Short mmCIF file of C-alpha atoms in Angstrom, two decimals:
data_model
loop_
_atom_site.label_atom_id
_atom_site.label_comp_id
_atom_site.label_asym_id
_atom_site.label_seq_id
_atom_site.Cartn_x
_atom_site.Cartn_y
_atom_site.Cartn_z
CA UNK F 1 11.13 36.88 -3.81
CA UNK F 2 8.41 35.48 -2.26
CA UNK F 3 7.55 34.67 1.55
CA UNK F 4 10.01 33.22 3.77
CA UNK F 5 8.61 29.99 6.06
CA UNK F 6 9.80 28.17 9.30
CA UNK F 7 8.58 24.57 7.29
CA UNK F 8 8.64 24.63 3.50
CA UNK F 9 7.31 21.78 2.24
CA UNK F 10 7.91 20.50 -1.81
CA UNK F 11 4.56 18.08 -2.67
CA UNK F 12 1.45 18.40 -0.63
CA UNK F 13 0.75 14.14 -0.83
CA UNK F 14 0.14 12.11 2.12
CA UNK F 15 4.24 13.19 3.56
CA UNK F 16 4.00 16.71 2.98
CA UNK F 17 -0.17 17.54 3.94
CA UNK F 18 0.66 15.48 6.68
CA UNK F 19 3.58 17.42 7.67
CA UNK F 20 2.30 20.53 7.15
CA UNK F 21 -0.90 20.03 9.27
CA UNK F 22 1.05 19.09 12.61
CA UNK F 23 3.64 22.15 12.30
CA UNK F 24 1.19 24.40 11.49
CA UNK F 25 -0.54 22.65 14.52
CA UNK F 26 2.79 23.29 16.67
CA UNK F 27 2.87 27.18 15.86
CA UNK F 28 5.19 26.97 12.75
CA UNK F 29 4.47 29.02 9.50
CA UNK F 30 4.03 26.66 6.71
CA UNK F 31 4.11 27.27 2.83
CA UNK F 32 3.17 23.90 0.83
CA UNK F 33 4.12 23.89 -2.58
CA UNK F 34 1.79 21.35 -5.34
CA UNK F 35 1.17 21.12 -8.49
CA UNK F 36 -1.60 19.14 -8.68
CA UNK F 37 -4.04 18.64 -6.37
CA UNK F 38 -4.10 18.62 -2.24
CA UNK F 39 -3.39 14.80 -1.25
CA UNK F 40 -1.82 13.81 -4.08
CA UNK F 41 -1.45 10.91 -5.80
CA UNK F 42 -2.81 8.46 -2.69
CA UNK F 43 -6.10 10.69 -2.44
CA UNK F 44 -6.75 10.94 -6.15
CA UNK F 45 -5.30 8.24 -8.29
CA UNK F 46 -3.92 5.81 -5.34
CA UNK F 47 -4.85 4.45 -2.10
CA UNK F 48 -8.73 5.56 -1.63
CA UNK F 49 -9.84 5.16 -5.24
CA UNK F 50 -8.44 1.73 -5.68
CA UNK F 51 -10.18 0.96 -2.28
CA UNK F 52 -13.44 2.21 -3.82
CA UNK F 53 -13.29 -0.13 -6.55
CA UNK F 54 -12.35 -3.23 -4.59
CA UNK F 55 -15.77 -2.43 -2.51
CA UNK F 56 -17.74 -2.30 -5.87
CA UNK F 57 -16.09 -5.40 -6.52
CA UNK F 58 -16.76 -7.08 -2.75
CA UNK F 59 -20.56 -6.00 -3.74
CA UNK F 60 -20.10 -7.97 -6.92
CA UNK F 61 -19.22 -10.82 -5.82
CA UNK F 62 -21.64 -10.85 -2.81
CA UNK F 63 -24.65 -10.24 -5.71
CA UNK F 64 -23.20 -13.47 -7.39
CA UNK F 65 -22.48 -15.58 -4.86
CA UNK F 66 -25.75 -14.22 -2.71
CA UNK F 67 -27.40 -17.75 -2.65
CA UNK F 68 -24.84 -19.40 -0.37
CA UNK F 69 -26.40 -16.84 2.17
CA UNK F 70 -30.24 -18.06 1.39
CA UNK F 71 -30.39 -14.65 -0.36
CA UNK F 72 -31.93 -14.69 -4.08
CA UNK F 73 -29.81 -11.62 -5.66
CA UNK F 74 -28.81 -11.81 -9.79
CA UNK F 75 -25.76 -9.48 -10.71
CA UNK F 76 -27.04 -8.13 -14.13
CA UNK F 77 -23.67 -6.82 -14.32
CA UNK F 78 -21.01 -3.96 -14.00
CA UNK F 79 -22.33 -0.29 -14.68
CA UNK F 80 -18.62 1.48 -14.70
CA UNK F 81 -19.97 4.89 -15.14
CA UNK F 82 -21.90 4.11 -11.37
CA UNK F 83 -19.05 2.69 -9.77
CA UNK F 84 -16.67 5.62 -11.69
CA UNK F 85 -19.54 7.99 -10.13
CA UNK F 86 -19.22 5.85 -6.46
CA UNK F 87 -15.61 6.30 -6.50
CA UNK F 88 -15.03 9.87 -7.48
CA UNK F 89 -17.48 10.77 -4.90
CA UNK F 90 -15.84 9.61 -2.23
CA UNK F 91 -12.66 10.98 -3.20
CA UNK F 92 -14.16 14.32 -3.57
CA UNK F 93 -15.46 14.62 -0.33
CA UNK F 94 -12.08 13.53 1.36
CA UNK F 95 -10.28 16.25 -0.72
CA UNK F 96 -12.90 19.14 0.49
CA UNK F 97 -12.12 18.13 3.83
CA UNK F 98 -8.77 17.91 3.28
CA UNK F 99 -8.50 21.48 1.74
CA UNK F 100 -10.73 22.64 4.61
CA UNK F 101 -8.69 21.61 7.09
CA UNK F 102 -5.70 23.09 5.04
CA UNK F 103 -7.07 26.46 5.12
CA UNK F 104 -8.30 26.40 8.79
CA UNK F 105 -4.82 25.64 9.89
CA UNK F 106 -3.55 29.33 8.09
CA UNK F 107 -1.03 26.97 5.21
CA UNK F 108 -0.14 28.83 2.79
CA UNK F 109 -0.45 26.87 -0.27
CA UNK F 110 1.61 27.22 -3.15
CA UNK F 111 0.40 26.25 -6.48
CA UNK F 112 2.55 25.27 -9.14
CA UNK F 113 5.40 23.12 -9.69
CA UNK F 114 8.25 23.62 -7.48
CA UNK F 115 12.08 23.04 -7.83
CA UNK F 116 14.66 23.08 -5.45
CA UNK F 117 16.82 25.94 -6.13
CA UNK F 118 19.09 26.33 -3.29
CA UNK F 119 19.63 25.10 0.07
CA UNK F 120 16.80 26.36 1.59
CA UNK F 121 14.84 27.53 -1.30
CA UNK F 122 12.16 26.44 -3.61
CA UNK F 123 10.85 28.53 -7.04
CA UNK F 124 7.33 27.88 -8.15
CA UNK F 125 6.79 29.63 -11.35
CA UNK F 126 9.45 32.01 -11.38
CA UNK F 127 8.66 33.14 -7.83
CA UNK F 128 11.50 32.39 -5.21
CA UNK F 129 10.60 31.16 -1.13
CA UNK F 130 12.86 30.25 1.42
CA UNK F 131 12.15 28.07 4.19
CA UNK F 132 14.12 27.62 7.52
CA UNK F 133 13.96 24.06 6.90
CA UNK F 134 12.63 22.63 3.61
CA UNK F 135 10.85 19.11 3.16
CA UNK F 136 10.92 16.91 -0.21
CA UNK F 137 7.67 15.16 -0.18
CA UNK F 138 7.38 15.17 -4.43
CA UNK F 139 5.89 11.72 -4.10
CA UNK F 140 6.21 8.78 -6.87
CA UNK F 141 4.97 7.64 -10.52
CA UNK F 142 4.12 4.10 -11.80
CA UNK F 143 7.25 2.72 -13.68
CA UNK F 144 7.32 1.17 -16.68
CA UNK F 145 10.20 -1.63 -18.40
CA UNK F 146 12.89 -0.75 -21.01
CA UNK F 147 11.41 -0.48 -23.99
CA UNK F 148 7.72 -0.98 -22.74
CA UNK F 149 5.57 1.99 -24.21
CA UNK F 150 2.68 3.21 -22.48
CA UNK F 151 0.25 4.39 -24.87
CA UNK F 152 -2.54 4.92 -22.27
CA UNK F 153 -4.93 2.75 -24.43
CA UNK F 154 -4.21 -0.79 -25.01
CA UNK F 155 -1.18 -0.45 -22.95
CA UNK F 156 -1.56 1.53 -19.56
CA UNK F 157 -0.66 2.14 -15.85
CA UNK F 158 -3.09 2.79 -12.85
CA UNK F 159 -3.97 5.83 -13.26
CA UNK F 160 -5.50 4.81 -16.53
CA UNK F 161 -7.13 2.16 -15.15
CA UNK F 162 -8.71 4.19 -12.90
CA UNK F 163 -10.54 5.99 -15.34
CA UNK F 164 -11.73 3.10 -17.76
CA UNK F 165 -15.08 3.48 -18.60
CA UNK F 166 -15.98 -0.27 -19.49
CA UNK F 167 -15.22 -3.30 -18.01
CA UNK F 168 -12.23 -4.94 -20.12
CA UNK F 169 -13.27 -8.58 -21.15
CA UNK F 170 -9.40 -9.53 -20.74
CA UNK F 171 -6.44 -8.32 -19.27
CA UNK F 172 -3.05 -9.66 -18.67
CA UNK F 173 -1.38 -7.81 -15.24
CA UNK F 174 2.55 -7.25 -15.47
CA UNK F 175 3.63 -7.62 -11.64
CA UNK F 176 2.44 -9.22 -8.63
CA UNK F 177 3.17 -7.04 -6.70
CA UNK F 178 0.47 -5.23 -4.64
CA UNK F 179 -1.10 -2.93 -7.25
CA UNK F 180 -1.14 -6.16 -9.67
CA UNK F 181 -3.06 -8.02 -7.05
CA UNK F 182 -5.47 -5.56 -6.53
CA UNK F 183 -6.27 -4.36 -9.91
CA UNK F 184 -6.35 -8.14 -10.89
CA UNK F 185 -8.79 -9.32 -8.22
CA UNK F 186 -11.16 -6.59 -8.98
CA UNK F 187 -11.62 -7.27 -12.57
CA UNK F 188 -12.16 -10.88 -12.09
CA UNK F 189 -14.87 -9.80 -9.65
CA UNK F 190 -15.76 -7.35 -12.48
CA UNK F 191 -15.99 -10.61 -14.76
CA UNK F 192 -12.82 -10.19 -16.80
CA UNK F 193 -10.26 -13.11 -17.62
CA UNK F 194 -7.75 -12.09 -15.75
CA UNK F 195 -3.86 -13.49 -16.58
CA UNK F 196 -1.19 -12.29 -14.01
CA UNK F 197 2.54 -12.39 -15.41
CA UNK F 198 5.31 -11.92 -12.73
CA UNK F 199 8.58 -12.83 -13.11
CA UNK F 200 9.91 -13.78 -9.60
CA UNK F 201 8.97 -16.59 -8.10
CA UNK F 202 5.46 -15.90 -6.34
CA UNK F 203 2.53 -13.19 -5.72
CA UNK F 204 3.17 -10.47 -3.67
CA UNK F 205 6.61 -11.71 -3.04
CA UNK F 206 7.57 -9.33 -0.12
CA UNK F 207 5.21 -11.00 2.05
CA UNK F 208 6.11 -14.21 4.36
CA UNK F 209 6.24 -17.56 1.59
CA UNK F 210 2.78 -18.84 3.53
CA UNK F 211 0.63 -16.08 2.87
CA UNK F 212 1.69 -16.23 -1.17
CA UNK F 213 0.69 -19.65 -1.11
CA UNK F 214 -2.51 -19.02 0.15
CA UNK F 215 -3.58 -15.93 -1.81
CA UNK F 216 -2.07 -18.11 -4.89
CA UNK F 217 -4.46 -21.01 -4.10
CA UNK F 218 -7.84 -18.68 -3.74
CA UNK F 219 -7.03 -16.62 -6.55
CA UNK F 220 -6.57 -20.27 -8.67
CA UNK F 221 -10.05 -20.87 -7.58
CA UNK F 222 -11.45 -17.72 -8.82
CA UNK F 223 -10.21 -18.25 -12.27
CA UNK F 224 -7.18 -16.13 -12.21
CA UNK F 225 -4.27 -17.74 -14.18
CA UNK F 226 -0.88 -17.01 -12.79
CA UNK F 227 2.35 -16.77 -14.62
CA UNK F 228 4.72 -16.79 -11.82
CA UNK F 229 8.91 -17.09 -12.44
CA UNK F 230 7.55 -15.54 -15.77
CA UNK F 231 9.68 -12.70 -17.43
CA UNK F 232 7.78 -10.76 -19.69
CA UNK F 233 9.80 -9.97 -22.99
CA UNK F 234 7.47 -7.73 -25.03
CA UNK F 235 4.12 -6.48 -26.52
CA UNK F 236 2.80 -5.81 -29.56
CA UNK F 237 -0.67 -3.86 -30.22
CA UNK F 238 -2.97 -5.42 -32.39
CA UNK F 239 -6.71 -4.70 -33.71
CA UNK F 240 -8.48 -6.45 -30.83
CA UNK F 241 -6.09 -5.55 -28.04
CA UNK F 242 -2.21 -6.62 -27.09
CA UNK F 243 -0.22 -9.80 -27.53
CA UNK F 244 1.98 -9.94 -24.51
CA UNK F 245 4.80 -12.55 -25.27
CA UNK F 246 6.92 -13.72 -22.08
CA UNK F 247 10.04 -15.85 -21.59
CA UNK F 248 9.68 -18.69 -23.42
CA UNK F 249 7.99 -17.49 -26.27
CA UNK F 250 4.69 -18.24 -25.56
CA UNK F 251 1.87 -15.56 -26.55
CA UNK F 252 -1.03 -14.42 -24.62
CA UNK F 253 -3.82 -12.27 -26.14
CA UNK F 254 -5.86 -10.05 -23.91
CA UNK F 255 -7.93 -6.75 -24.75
CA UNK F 256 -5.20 -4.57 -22.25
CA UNK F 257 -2.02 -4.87 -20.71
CA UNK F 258 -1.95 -3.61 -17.09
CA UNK F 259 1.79 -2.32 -16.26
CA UNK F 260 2.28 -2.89 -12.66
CA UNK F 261 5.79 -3.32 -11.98
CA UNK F 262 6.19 -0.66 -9.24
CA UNK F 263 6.89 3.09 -8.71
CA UNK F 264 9.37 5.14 -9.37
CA UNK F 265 10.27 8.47 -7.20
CA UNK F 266 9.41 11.58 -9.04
CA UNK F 267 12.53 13.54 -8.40
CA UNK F 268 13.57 13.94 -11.85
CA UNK F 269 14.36 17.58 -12.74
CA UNK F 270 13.56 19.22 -9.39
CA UNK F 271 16.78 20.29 -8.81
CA UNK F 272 17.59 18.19 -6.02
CA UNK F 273 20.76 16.90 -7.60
CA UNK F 274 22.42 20.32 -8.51
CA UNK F 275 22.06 21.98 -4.90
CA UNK F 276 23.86 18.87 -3.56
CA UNK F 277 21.22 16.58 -2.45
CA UNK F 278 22.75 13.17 -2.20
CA UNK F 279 20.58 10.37 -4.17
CA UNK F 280 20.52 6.72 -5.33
CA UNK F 281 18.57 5.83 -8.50
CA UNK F 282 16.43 8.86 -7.95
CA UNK F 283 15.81 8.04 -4.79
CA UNK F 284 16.83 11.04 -1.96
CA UNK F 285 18.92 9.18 0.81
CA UNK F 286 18.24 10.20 4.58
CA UNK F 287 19.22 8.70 8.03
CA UNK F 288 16.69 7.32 10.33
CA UNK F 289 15.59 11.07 11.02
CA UNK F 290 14.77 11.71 7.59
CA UNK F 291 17.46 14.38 7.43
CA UNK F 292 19.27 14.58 3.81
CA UNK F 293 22.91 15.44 3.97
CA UNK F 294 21.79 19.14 3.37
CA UNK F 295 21.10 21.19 6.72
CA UNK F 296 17.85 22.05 7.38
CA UNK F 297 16.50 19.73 4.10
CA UNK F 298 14.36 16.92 5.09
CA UNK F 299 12.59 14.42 2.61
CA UNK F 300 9.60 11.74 3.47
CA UNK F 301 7.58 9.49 1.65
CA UNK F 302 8.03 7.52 -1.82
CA UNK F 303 11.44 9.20 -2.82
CA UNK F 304 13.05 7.54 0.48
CA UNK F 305 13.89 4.24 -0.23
CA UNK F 306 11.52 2.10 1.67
CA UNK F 307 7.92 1.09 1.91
CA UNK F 308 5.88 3.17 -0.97
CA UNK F 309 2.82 3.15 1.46
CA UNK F 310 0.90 6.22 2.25
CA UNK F 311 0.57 5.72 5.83
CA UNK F 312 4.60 5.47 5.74
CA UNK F 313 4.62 8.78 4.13
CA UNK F 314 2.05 10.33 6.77
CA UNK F 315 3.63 9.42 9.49
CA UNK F 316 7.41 10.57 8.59
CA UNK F 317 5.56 13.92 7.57
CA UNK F 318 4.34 13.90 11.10
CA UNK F 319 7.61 13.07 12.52
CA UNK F 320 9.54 15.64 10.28
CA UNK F 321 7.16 18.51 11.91
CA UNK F 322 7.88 17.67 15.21
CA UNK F 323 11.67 16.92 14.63
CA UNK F 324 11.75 20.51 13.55
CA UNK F 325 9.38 21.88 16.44
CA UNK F 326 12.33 20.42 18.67
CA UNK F 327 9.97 17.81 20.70
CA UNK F 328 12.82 15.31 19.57
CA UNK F 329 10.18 12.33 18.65
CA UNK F 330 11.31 8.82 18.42
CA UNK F 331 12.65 7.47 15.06
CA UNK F 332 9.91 4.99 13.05
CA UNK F 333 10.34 1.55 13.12
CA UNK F 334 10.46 0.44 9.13
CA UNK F 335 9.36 -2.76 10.25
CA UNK F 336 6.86 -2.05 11.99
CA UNK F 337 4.87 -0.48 9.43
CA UNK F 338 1.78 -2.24 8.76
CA UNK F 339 1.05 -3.67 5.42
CA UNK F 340 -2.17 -4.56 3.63
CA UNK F 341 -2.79 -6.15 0.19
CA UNK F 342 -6.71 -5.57 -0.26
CA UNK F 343 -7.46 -7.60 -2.88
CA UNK F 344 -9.95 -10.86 -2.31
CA UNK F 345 -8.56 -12.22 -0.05
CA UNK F 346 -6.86 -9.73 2.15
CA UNK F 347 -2.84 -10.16 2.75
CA UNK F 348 -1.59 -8.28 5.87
CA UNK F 349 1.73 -8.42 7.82
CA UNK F 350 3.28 -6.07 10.26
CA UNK F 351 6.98 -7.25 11.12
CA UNK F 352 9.32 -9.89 9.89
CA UNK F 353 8.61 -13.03 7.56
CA UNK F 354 9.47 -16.49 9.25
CA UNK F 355 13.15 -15.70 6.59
CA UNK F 356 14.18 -12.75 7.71
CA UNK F 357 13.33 -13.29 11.77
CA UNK F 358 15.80 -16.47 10.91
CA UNK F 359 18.06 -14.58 9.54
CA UNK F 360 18.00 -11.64 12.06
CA UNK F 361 18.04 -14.06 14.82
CA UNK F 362 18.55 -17.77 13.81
CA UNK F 363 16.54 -19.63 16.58
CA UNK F 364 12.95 -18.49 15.78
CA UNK F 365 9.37 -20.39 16.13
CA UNK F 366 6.07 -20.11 14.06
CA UNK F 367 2.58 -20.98 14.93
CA UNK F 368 -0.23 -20.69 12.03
CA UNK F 369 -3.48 -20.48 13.00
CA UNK F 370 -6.48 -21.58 10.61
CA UNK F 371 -8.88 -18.89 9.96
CA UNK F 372 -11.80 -22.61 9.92
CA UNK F 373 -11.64 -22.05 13.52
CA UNK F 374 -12.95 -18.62 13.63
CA UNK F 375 -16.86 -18.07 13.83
CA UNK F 376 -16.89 -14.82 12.37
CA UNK F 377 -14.81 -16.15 9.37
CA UNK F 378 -17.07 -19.11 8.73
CA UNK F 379 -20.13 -16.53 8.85
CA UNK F 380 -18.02 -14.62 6.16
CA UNK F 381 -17.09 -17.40 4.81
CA UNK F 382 -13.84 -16.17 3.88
CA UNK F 383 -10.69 -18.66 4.01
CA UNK F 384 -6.91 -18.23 5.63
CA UNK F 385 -5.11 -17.51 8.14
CA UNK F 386 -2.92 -15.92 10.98
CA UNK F 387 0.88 -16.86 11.43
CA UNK F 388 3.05 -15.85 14.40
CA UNK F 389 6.56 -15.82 14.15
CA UNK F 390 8.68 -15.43 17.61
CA UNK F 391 11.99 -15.06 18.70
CA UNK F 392 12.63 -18.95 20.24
CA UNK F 393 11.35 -18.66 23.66
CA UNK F 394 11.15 -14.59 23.44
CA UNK F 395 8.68 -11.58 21.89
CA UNK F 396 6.13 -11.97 18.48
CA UNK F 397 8.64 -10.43 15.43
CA UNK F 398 6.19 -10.72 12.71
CA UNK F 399 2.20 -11.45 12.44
CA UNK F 400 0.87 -11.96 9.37
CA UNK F 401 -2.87 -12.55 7.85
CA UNK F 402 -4.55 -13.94 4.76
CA UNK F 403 -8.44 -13.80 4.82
CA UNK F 404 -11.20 -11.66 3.82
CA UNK F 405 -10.95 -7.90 5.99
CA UNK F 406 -8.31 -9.14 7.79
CA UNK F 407 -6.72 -5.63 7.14
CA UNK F 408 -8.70 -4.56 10.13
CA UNK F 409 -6.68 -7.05 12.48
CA UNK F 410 -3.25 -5.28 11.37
CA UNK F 411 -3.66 -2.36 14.09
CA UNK F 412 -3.95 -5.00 17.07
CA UNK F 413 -0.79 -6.71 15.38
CA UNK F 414 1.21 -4.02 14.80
CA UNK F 415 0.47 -3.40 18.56
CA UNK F 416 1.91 -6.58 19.57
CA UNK F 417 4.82 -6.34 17.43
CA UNK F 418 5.66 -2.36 18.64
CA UNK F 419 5.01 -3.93 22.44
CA UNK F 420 7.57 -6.89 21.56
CA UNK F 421 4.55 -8.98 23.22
CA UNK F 422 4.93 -11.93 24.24
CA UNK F 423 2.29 -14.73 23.25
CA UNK F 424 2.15 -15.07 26.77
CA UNK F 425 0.97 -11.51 27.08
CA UNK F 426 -1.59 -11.43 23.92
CA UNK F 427 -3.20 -14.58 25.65
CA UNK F 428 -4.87 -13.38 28.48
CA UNK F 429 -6.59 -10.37 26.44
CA UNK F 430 -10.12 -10.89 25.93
CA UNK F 431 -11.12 -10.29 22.05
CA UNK F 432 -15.07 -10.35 21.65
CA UNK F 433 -17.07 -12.77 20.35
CA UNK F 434 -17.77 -13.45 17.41
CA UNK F 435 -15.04 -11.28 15.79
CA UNK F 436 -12.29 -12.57 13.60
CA UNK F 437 -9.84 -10.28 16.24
CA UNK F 438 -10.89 -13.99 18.30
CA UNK F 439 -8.15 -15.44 15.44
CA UNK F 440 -5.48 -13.11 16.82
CA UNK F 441 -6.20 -14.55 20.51
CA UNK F 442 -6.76 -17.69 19.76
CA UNK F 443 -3.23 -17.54 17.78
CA UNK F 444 -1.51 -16.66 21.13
CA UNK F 445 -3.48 -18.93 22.76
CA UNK F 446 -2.01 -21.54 21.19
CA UNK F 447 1.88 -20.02 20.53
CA UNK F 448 1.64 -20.15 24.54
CA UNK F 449 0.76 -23.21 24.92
CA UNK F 450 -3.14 -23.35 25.55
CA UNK F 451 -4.53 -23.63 21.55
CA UNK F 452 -8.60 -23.64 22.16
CA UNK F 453 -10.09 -23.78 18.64
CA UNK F 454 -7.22 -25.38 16.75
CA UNK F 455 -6.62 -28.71 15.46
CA UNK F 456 -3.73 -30.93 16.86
#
C-alpha cells in the first residue's frame, strides 16, 4: 500500500494541477497521479503550443502584408525547425514553472498510469493509495471517424501536426470546429492550400450564426476553400499524399489530411466503470458540484460533458479543492465560460447566441456593432465585430466578437455577462482611447440608446 491523501487526484492536466495547487494551498495533503507529463495535454500538445504557432503565423502574415504599413519587409518563407524551436521553448519554460511550483507546494506526485481501483483508491504500477476524496481529471484525446485510420503520416491528428517538420504544400482539414480553424488558418499563413471539409452547416458552428458568417467571409478572402454541409465519406493514401472523397463523390487531393472532428474523454480502461462510476459515452456524469454518484469521487475537466476548454478544466479543479476544504464555493456558470477561437480572425463569445437567448427567453434584442468604427481596429486593420444580445428591455445574455485579438475583450465581457449588466450600466464606463475595449463601450453605447461611432 502506498500513502493515504486528504485529495487524490487521477491526471495532473489543467483540472487536476489546478486542483491540486489550491488544496495543497488550503492545508490538504495532495498525491497527483500522471503519466505523462505535469500540465498535460493543454501545456504540451494543446492550448499553448497551438497559440505559439498562430503567433509565428500573425508574424507571417505581418512580413507579407508589411507594405500596407509603409514598411518594406519580404517573407523568404517558413523555417519550421525555428518556429518548432520558438514553440517548444515556450512550453518548456511554462512546464519548469509549473513543476516548480508543484514541488514548492509539498504534492506528492505520482508517476505512472493510474486506475481507479476502488472507491477511494487509485493503483499506479502495482502500488495501491487511498485518498479521502479522489478526483478524475484523466483529460481527453483527439477522436477520429468509423473506419478513418490514423497513420500519423499522411493521415494525422494534432498532436502530429504539432510536430511536422515542413510546411505541407496542401492540406484538407476534417472539422470546423475550433482546432480545424486554427490549424487551418495557420497553414494558409504558412502558405499552404488549405481546403476545410465540415459537414454541418457552417464554421465553428457552436458560435452565434453572425460570427460564422464573418469568419467564413475573411477566411474566403484568404484563399481558404470551405466545404461546409459536407460529409466526408473516406480516404485513400496515395504516392503524393491522400485523396479525401466527401458526400457526393467528389475527390480532393491534398499532401495531408488533418482529422479534427473533436475529442474524446480518455476514460477507457481506468476502471471507472467497474467501481460503479456512472458514465455516458465515456463521459463521467456529475451534478453542478462536480460530485460523481460515488462519495467522496469528484471528476473535472474534458471527461465531464461540457466545454473541452482548459480554463473550464482549471477552474472546476479550483472549485473541487475548495468544495472539499468545506469553504462551500459557488457552482460555475457553464455559460459563462469564455470562449476564444484564435485563428485569423479571432472568434470570441461568453454567454448565449441570439438562438438560444430566444429560446431561453423568447423576447430578446441584438445590437451589432462594426469593428470600422473602432480606431484601434482600423490601425490594425483587422475587420468584424461585437454583437450584444439582451433580454428585451433587461441584462446583456451573450457578447460575442469577431476581429483580430479580440480574445483580449472576452474578460470585460464575461464581466458583463457574470454582472447581468445592463447596457445601461456598461455605458457610462470609460474604456481608453484608442483601444478596441472602445468597441465594447461604444456597443453599449448604442444598445442604450446613445450609439457615438456607429452608422444609422
Amino acid at each position: 500500500m502506498g500513502a493515504e491523501f486528504d485529495v487524490l487526484i487521477l491526471g495532473a492536466g489543467s483540472g487536476g494541477y489546478a486542483c491540486a495547487l489550491r488544496a495543497a494551498q488550503l492545508g490538504l495533503s495532495v498525491g497527483l497521479v500522471e503519466k505523462g507529463n505535469l500540465g498535460g495535454t493543454c501545456l504540451h500538445i494543446g492550448c499553448i503550443p497551438t497559440k505559439a504557432l498562430l503567433h509565428a503565423a500573425e508574424i507571417a502574415d505581418s512580413a507579407r502584408d508589411s507594405e500596407q504599413f509603409g514598411v518594406r519587409a519580404t517573407l523568404d518563407g517558413i523555417d519550421m525547425a525555428g518556429v518548432n524551436s520558438y514553440k517548444d521553448a515556450v512550453v518548456a519554460r511554462l512546464f519548469k514553472g509549473l513543476s516548480g511550483l508543484i514541488k514548492g507546494r509539498g504534492i506528492t506526485v505520482i508517476e505512472g498510469e493510474g486506475r481507479l481501483t476502488g472507491p477511494r483508491e487509485v493503483t499506479v504500477d502495482g502500488t495501491a493509495y487511498s485518498g479521502k476524496n479522489v478526483v478524475l481529471a484523466s483529460g481527453s484525446y483527439p477522436r477520429s471517424l468509423p473506419g478513418l485510420d490514423i497513420d500519423g503520416e499522411r493521415v494525422i491528428t494534432s498532436e502530429q501536426a504539432l510536430r511536422l517538420d515542413t510546411v505541407p504544400g496542401s492540406v484538407v482539414v476534417l472539422g470546423g470546429g475550433v482546432i480545424g480553424v486554427e490549424f487551418a488558418s495557420v497553414w494558409r499563413s504558412f502558405g499552404a492550400d488549405v481546403t476545410i471539409v465540415e459537414a454541418l452547416p457552417r464554421l465553428v458552428a457552436a458560435e452565434d450564426e453572425a460570427s460564422s458568417k464573418v469568419l467564413e467571409r475573411t477566411f474566403k478572402k484568404r484563399g481558404i476553400v470551405m466545404r461546409t454541409g459536407t460529409p466526408f465519406q473516406s480516404v485513400k493514401v496515395t504516392d503524393d499524399g491522400v485523396a479525401v472523397t466527401v458526400e457526393g463523390g467528389d475527390v480532393i487531393e491534398a499532401e495531408l489530411l488533418l482529422v479534427a472532428v473533436g475529442r474524446g474523454p480518455s476514460t477507457d480502461g481506468l476502471g471507472y466503470d467497474e467501481q460503479g462510476v456512472t458514465m455516458d459515452r465515456g463521459f463521467v456524469l456529475t451534478d453542478d458540484r462536480c460530485h460523481t454518484n460515488l462519495e467522496g469521487v469528484y471528476a473535472v475537466g474534458d471527461i465531464v460533458p461540457g466545454l473541452q476548454l482548459a480554463h473550464r478544466g482549471f477552474q472546476q479543479g479550483i472549485f473541487v479543492a475548495e468544495d472539499i476544504a468545506g469553504l462551500e464555493p459557488a457552482t460555475i456558470d457553464e455559460a459563462g465560460i469564455p470562449r476564444v477561437t484564435y485563428s485569423h480572425p479571432e472568434v470570441a463569445s461568453v454567454g448565449l447566441t441570439e438562438a438560444q437567448a430566444r429560446e431561453k427567453y423568447g423576447d430578446v434584442e441584438s445590437l451589432t456593432y462594426d469593428l470600422g468604427g473602432n480606431g484601434k481596429s482600423q490601425i490594425l486593420k483587422t475587420q468584424g465585430f461585437v454583437k450584444l444580445v439582451r433580454r428585451k428591455d433587461g441584462p446583456v445574455v451573450g457578447i460575442h466578437l469577431v476581429g483580430d485579438r479580440v480574445g483580449e475583450l472576452v474578460g470585460e465581457a464575461q464581466l458583463i455577462y457574470g454582472w447581468e449588466g445592463y447596457a445601461e450600466d456598461v455605458a457610462p464606463l470609460v474604456h481608453a482611447h484608442p483601444t478596441q475595449n472602445e468597441a465594447l463601450g461604444e456597443a453599449h453605447l448604442a444598445l442604450a440608446g446613445k450609439p457615438l461611432h456607429a452608422h444609422s
